[in-house]
Coordinates of C-alpha atoms and ligand atoms in Angstrom, one line a residue:
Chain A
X1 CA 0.0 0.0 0.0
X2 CA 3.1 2.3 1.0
X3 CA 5.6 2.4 -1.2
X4 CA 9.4 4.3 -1.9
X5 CA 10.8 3.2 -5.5
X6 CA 14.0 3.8 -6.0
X7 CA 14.3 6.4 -3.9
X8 CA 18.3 8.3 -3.1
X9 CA 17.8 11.1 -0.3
X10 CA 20.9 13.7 0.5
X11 CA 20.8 16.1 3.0
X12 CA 20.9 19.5 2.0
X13 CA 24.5 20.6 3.0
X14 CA 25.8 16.8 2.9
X15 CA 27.3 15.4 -0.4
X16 CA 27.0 11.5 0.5
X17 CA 23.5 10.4 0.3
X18 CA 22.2 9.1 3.3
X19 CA 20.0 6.8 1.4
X20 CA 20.5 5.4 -2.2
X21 CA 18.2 2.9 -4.8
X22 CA 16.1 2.2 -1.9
X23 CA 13.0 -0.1 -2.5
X24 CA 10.7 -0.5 0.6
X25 CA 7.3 -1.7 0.3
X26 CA 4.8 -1.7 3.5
X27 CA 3.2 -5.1 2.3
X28 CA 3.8 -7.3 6.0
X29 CA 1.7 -6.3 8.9
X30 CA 4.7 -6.4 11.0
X31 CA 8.1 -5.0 10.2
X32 CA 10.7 -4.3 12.3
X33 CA 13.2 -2.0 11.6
X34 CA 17.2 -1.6 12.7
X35 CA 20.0 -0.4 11.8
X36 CA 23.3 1.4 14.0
X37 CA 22.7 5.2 15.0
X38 CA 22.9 7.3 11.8
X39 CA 22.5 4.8 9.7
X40 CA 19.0 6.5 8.0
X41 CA 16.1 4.8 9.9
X42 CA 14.3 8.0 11.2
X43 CA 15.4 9.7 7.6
X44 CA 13.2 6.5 5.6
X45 CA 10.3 7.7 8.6
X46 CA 10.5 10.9 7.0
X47 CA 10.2 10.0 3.4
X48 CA 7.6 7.5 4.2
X49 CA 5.6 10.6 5.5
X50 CA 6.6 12.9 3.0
X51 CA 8.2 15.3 5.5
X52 CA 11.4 14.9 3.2
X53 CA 11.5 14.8 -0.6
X54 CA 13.5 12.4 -2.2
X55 CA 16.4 13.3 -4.9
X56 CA 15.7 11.0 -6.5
X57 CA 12.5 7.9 -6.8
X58 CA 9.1 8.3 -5.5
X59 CA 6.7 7.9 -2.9
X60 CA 3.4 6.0 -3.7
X61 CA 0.6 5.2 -1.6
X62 CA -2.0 2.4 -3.6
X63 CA 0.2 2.6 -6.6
X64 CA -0.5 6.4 -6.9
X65 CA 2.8 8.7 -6.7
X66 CA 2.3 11.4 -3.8
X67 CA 3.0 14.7 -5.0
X68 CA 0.4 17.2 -4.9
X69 CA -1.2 18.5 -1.3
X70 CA -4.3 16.7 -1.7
X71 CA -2.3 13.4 -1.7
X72 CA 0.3 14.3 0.9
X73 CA -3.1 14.9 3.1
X74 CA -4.7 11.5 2.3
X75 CA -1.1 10.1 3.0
X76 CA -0.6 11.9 6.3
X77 CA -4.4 10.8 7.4
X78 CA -3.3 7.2 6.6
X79 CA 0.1 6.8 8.3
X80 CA 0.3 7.8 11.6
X81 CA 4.0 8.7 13.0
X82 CA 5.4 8.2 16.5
X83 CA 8.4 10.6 17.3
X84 CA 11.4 9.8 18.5
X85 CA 10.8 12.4 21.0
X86 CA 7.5 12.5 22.5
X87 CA 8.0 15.9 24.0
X88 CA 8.0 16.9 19.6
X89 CA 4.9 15.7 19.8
X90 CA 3.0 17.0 22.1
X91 CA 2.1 20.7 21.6
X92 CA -1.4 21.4 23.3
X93 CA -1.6 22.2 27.0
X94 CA -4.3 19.5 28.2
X95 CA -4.1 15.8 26.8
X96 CA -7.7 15.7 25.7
X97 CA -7.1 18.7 23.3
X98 CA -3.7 17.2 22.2
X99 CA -5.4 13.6 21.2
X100 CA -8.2 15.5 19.7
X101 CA -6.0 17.9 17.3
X102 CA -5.8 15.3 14.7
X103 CA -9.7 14.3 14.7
X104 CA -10.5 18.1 14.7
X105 CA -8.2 19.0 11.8
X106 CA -9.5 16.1 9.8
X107 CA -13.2 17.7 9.8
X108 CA -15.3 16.1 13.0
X109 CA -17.2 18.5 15.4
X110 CA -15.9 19.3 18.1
X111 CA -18.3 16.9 19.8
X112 CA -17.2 13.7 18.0
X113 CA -13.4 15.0 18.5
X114 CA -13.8 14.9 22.1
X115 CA -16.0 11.4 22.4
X116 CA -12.7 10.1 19.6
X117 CA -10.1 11.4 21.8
X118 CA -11.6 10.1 25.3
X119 CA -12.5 6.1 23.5
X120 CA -8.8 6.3 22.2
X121 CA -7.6 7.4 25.7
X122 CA -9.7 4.3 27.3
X123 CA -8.7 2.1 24.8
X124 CA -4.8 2.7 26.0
X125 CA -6.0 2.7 29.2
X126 CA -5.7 6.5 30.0
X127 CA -9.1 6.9 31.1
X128 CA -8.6 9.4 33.8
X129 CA -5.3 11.5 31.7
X130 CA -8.0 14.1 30.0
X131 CA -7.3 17.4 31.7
X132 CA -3.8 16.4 32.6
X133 CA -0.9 19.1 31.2
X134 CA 0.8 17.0 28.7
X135 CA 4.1 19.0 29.5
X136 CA 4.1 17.9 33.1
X137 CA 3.3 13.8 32.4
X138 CA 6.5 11.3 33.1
X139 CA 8.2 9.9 30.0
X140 CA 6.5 7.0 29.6
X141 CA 3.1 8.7 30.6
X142 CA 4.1 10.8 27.5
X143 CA 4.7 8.3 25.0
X144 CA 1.0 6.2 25.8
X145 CA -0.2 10.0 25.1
X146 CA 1.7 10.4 21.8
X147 CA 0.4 7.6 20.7
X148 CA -3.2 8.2 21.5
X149 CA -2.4 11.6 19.5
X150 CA -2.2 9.3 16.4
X151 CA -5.0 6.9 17.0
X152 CA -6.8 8.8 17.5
X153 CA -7.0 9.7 14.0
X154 CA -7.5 6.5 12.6
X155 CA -4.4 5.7 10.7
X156 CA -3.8 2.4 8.8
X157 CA -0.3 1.9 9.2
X158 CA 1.9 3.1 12.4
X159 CA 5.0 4.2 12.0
X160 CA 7.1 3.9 15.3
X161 CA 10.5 5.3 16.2
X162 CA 11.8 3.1 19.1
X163 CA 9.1 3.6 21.0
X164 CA 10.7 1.8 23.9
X165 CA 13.3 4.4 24.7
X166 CA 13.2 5.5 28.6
X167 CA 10.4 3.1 29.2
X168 CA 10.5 1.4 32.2
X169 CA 10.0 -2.9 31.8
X170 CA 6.3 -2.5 32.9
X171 CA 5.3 0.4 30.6
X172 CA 7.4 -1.6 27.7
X173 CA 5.3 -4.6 28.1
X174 CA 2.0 -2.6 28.2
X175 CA 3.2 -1.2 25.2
X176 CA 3.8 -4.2 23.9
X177 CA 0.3 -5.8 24.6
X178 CA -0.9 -2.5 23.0
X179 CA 0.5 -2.9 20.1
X180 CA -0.2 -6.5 19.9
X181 CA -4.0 -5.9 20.2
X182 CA -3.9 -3.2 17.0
X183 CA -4.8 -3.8 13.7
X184 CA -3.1 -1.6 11.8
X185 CA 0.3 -2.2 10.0
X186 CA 3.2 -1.7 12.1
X187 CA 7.0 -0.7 11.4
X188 CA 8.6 -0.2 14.1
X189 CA 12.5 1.3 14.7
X190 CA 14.0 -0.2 18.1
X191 CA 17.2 -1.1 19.1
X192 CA 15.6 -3.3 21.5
X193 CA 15.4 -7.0 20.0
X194 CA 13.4 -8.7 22.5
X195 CA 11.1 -5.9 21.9
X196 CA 11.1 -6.6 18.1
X197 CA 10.5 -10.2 18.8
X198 CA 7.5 -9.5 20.7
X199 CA 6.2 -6.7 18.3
X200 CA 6.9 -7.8 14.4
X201 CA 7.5 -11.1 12.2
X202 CA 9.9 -9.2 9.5
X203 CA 13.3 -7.9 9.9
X204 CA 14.8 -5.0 7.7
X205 CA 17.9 -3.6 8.2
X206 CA 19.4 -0.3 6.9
X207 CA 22.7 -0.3 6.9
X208 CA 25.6 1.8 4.4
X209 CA 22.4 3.6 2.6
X210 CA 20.8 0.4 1.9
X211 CA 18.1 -2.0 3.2
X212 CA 18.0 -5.2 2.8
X213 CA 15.6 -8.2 4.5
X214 CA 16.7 -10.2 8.0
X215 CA 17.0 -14.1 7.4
X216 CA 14.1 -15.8 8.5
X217 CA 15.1 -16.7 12.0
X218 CA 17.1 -13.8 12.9
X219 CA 13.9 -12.7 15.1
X220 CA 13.8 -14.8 18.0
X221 CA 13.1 -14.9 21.4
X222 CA 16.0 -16.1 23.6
X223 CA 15.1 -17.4 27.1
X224 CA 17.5 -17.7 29.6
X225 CA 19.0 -15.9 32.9
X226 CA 21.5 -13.1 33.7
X227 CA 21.7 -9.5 34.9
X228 CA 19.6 -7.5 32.5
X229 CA 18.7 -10.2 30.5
X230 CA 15.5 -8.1 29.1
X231 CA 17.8 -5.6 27.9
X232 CA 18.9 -5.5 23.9
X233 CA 21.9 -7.7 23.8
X234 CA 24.4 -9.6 21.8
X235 CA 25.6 -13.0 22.3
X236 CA 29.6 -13.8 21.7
X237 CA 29.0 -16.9 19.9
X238 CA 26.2 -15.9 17.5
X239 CA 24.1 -18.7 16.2
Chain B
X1 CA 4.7 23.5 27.1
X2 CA 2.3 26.2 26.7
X3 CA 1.8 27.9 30.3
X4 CA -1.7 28.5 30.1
X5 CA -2.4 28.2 33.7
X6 CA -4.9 31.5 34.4
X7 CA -6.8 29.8 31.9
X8 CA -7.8 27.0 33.5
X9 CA -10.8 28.3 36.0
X10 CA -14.6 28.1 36.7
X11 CA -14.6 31.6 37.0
X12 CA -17.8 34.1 35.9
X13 CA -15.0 35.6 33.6
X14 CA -13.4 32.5 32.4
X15 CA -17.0 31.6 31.2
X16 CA -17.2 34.5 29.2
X17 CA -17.2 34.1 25.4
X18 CA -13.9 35.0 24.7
X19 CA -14.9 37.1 21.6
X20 CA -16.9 39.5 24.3
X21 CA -13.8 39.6 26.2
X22 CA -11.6 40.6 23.6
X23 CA -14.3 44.1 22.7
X24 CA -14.3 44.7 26.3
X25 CA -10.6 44.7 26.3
X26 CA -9.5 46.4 23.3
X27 CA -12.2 49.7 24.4
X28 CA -11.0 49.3 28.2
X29 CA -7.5 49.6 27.3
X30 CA -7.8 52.1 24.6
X31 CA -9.9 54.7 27.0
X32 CA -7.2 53.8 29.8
X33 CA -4.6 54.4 27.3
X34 CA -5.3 57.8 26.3
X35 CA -5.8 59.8 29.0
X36 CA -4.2 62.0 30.9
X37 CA -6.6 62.4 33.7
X38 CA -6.1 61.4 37.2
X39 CA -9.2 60.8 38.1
X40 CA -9.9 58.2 35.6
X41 CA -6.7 56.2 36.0
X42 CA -7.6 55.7 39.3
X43 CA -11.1 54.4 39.1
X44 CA -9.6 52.5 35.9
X45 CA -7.4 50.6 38.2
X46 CA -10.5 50.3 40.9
X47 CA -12.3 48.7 38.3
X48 CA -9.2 46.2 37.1
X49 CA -8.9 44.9 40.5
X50 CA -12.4 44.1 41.1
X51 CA -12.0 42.6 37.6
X52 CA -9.7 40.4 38.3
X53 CA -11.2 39.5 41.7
X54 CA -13.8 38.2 39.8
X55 CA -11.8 36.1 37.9
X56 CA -10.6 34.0 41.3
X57 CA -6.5 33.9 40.2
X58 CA -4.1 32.9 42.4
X59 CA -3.2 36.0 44.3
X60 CA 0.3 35.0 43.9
X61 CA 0.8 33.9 40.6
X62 CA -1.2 37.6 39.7
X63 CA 1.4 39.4 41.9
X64 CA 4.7 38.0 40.2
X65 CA 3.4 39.6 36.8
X66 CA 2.3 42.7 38.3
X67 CA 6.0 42.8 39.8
X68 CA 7.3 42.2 36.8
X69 CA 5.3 45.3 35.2
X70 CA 6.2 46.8 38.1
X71 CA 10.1 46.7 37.9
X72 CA 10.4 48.4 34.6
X73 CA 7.9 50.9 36.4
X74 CA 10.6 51.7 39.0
X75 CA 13.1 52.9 36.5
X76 CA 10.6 55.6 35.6
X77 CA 10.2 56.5 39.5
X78 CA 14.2 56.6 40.0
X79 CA 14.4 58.8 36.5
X80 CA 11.1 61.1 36.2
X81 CA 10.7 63.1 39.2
X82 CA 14.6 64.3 38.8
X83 CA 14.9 64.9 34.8
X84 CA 11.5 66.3 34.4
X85 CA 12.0 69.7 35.5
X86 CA 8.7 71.9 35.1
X87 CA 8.0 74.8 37.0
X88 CA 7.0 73.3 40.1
X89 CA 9.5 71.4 42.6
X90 CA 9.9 70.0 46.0
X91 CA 13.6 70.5 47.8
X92 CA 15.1 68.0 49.3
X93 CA 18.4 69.5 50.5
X94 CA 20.0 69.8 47.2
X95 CA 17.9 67.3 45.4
X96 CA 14.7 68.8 43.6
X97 CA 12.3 66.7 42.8
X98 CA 9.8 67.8 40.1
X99 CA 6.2 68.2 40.8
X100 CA 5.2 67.3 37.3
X101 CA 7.6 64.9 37.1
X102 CA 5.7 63.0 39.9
X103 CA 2.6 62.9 38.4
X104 CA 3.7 61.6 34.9
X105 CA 4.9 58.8 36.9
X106 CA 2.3 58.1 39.1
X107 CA -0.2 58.7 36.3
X108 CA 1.9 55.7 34.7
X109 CA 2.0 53.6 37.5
X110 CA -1.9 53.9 37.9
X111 CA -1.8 53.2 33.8
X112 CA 0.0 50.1 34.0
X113 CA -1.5 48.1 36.3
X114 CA -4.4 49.2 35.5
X115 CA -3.9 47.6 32.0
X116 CA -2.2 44.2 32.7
X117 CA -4.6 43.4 35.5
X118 CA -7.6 43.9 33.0
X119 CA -5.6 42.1 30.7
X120 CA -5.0 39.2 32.7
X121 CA -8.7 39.2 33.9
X122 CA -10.2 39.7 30.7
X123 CA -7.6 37.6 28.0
X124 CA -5.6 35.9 30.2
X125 CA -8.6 33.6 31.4
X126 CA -8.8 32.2 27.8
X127 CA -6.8 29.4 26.1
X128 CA -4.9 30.9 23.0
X129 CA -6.7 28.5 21.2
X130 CA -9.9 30.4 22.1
X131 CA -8.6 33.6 21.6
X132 CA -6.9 33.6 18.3
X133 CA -10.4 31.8 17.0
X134 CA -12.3 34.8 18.5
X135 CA -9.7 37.2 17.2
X136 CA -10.8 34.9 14.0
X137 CA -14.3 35.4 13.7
X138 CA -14.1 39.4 15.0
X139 CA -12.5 39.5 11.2
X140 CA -8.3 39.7 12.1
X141 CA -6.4 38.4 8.9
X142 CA -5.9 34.4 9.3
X143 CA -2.0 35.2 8.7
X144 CA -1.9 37.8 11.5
X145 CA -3.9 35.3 14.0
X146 CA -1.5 32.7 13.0
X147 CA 1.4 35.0 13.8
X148 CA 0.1 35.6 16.8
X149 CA -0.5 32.2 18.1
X150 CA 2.3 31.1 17.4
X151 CA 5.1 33.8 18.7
X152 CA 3.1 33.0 22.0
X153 CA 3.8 29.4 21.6
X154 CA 7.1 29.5 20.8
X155 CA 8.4 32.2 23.4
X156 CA 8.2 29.0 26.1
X157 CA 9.9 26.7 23.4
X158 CA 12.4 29.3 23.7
X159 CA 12.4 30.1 27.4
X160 CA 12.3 25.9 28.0
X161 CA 15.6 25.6 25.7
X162 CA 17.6 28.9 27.5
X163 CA 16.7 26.7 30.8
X164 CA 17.8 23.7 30.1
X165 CA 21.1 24.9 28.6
X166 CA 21.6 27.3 31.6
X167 CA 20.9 24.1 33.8
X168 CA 23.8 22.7 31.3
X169 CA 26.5 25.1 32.4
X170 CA 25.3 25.6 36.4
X171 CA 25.9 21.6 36.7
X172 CA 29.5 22.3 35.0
X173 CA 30.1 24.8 37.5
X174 CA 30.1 27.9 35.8
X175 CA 30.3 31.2 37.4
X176 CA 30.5 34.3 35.3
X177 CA 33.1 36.7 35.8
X178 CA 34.1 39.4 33.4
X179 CA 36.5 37.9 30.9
X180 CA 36.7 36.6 27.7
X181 CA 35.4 32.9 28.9
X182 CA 32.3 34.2 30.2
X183 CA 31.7 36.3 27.2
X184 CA 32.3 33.5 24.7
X185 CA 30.2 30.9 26.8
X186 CA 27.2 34.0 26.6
X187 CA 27.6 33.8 23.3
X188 CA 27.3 30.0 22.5
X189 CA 24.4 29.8 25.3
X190 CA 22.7 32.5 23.2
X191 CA 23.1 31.1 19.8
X192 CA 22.5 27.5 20.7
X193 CA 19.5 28.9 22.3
X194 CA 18.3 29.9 19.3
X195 CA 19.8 27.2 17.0
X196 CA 17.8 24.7 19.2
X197 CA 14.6 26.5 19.3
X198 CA 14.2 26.8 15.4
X199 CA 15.0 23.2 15.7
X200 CA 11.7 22.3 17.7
X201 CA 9.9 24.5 16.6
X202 CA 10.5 22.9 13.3
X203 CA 9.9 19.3 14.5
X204 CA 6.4 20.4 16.7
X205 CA 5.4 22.3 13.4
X206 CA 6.4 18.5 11.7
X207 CA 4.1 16.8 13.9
X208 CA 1.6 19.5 13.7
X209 CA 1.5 19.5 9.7
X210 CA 1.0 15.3 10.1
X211 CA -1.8 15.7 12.1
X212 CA -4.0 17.6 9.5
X213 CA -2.9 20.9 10.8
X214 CA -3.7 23.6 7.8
X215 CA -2.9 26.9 9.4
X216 CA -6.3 27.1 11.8
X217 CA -6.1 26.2 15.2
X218 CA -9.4 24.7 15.9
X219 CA -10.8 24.9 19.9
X220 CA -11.9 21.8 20.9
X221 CA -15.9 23.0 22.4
X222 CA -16.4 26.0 20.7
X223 CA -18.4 28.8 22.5
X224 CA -21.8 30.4 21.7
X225 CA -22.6 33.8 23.1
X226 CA -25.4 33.5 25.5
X227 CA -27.1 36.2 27.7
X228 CA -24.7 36.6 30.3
X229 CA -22.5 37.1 27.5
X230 CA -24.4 40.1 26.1
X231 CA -25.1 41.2 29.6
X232 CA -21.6 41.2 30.8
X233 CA -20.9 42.8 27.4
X234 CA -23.1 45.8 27.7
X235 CA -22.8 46.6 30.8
X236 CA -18.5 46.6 30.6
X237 CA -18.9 48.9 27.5
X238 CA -21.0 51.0 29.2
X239 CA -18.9 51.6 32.5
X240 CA -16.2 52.1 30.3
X241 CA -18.0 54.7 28.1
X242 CA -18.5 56.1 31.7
X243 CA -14.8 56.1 32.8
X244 CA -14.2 57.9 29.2
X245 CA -16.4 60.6 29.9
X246 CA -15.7 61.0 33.6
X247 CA -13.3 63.9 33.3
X248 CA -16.7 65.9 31.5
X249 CA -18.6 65.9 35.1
Ligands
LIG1 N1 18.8 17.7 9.2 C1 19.9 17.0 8.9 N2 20.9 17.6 8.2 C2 22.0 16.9 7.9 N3 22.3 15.7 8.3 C3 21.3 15.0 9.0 C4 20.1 15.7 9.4 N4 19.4 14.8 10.1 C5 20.1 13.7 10.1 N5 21.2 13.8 9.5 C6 22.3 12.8 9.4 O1 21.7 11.7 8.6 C7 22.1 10.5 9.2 C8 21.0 9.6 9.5 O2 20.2 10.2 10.5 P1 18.9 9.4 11.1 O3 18.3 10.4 12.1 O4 18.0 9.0 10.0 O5 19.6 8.2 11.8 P2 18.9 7.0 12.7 O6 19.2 5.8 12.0 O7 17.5 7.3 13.0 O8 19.8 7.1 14.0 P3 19.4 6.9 15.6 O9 19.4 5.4 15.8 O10 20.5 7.5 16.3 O11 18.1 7.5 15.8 C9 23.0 10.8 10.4 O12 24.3 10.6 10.1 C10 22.7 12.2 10.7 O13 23.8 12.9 11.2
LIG2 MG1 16.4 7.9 14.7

């Protein structure tokens, strides 16, 4: 349904491109995403949204390239993007206004935009967060609220940058069951592979400005014991 | 991240349609304004306080912002009364004080806080979001609403940032003296400040754009003018037309 062909981004300023003769299709429900810091993962967010324009290649959404405002719109109401930084995210003073933004701006009365926002903050279990000021909520408190922000609006695919950052292990596995229990299409950034393995069935991984399919079994779910064993780590004798 | 906190009240005033607000504002502050007379300045600031008792503020939070006002105020106290000149003086030894000077600055005084309290009573007990639709549909340009809104918003982006790099150089122990360091580490605070401002003000204006946003800030239960609106609106304008008039009796 979401698609980059082709696609070479640069930087402005920058004469390497970050990201060349990239193909990425959005056709699993669930596909992780990693890659080492810099390598580009945020940057393919940002031309899967359109917030960046490729140099080269295009963006289609159903087979139809996304170039004027009209489509950029029906794009952005489709895909719904998690920040890295969930204080970028949240800009309205109460939580009830911020998860109603979208709803508002996509044409419901004010009426329906508050019943959306308050189901989507139940649904997340944040029944309760409605006046709440969104600058003063913990980290984690935060991200549940970013993501009602996007919910709320209905989106078919998600796309999350490592949502897991500065959650604590309960929050991470609420988020987890969370994610589990939605429909929509998922591709999620983390560095956290346990996380992955809980969350998506395909691994990509960008790496040297290209992207390029996991083998089958590199998502997996390792059970034993030792200090911080829930934590992203690698093994010295890799299988 | 928007500091909205007189806005959040059950208030008589904070129930006012914030479009009535706004008329009763611009007239009170333009009558208040303009004149000279004592008279008036002092029932304008009778009025502003029973305003913004009406408006059940935190008497604290109300008096750091008068203070505030009230600081650049001083300045015109230590400055007037000795550079005015004017016919009319009071000795003091070998200081004279002018008369006229005086009253400029009192006049001023009374002026001032006069204004900001109605201000605070009258617009500050309204979400922006409120306002700048009011200011909307009372026919201000869309572009010039916009640019409103937003230098608002962004002054705490910016005040947030110059905090947390201040924070930054306290924890490093830094203590400035007069030399070359402390001018070159103002400097870098400054511009950074800035540099990281645009920055997220660039990415909230990201996340605004993919959530629908097209350049109108829509309040989320919008308000209809009802009778106490009217009421509140007629009889404001009239008491004002009053204070206007006052220096005729
Ligand atoms: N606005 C920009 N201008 C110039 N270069 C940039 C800009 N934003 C990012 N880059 C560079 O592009 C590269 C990829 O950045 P990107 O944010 O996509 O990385 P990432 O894979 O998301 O990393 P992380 O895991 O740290 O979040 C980095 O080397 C970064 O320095
Ligand atoms: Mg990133």
């Amino acid at each position: 349904m979401l698609e980059l062909k082709n696609v070479r981004y640069t930087y402005p300023g920058t004469d390497q491109p970050i990201l060349k003769n990239l193909n990425f299709e959005v056709a699993d429900k669930r596909i992780g995403l990693i890659g080492a810091n810099g390598s580009g993962k945020t940057t393919l967010f940002h031309l899967l949204i359109g917030l960046l324009n490729p140099d080269e290649g295009e963006l289609l959404l159903h087979g139809q390239p996304v170039t004027t405002k009209e489509t950029l719109r029906a794009l952005r109401k489709e895909v719904g993007f998690l920040f890295q930084s969930s204080d970028d995210q949240l800009f309205s003073p109460t939580v009830i206004e911020d998860v109603a933004f979208g709803p508002l701006n996509l044409g419901f009365p004010p009426e329906e935009a508050r019943e959306i926002a308050v189901k989507t903050l139940h649904n997340l279990g944040l029944t309760g967060f409605e006046e709440r000021i969104t600058h003063r909520l913990s980290g984690g408190e935060k991200k549940l609220v970013a993501l009602a922000t996007i919910l709320s609006m209905q989106p078919k695919i998600l796309l999350l940058d490592e949502p897991t950052n500065n959650l604590d292990p309960k929050t991470r596995s609420r988020l987890i069951d969370i994610l589990k229990g939605l429909d929509q299409h998922q591709i999620i950034i983390s560095h956290d592979w346990d996380f992955l393995s809980h969350t998506t069935t395909i691994l990509y991984e960008i790496a040297h400005g290209h992207i390029h399919r996991c083998e089958e079994d590199h998502v997996h779910v390792h059970r034993h014991v030792h200090k911080a064993g829930d934590h992203p780590h690698h093994h010295q004798h890799s299988s | 991240m928007m500091d909205e906190h007189f806005a959040s009240g059950n208030s008589q005033l904070h129930r006012r349609n914030p479009k009535v607000k706004i008329i009763v504002a611009i007239a009170f502050i333009t009558v208040v304004a303009v004149t000279n007379n004592f008279t008036v300045a002092t029932v304008a600031l009778i009025a502003a306080v029973l305003l913004i008792s009406f408006a059940h503020l935190a008497p604290g939070s109300v008096a750091k912002r008068l203070l505030a006002v009230n600081s650049f105020i001083v300045f015109l106290w230590l400055t007037l009364p000795l550079t005015y000149g004017g016919e009319q003086t009071i000795r003091f030894g070998s200081i004279a004080l002018s008369q006229e000077g005086i009253h400029i600055a009192t006049l001023i005084t009374l002026k001032a806080n006069a204004i900001i309290l109605a201000l605070i009573a009258l617009l500050g007990t309204s979400t922006i979001a409120h306002l700048g639709h009011a200011l909307d549909s009372l026919g201000l340009s869309k572009r010039l609403c916009f640019l409103l809104l937003f230098s608002y918003r962004y002054i705490f982006v910016i005040h947030n940032e110059y905090k947390k790099l201040s924070r930054a150089l306290k924890i490093r122990c830094f203590v400035p003296a007069t030399n070359i360091h402390t001018y070159r580490t103002y400097g870098y605070l400054f511009g950074m400040t800035l540099v990281r401002s645009w920055n997220r003000a660039s990415r909230v204006h990201q996340a605004m754009l993919l959530r629908g946003f097209n350049g109108q800030l829509i309040p989320l239960d919008t308000k209809t003018i009802n009778r106490n609106d009217y009421f509140f609106l007629a009889t404001s304008l009239l008491l004002t037309f009053v204070l206007a008039i006052l220096p005729l009796f």
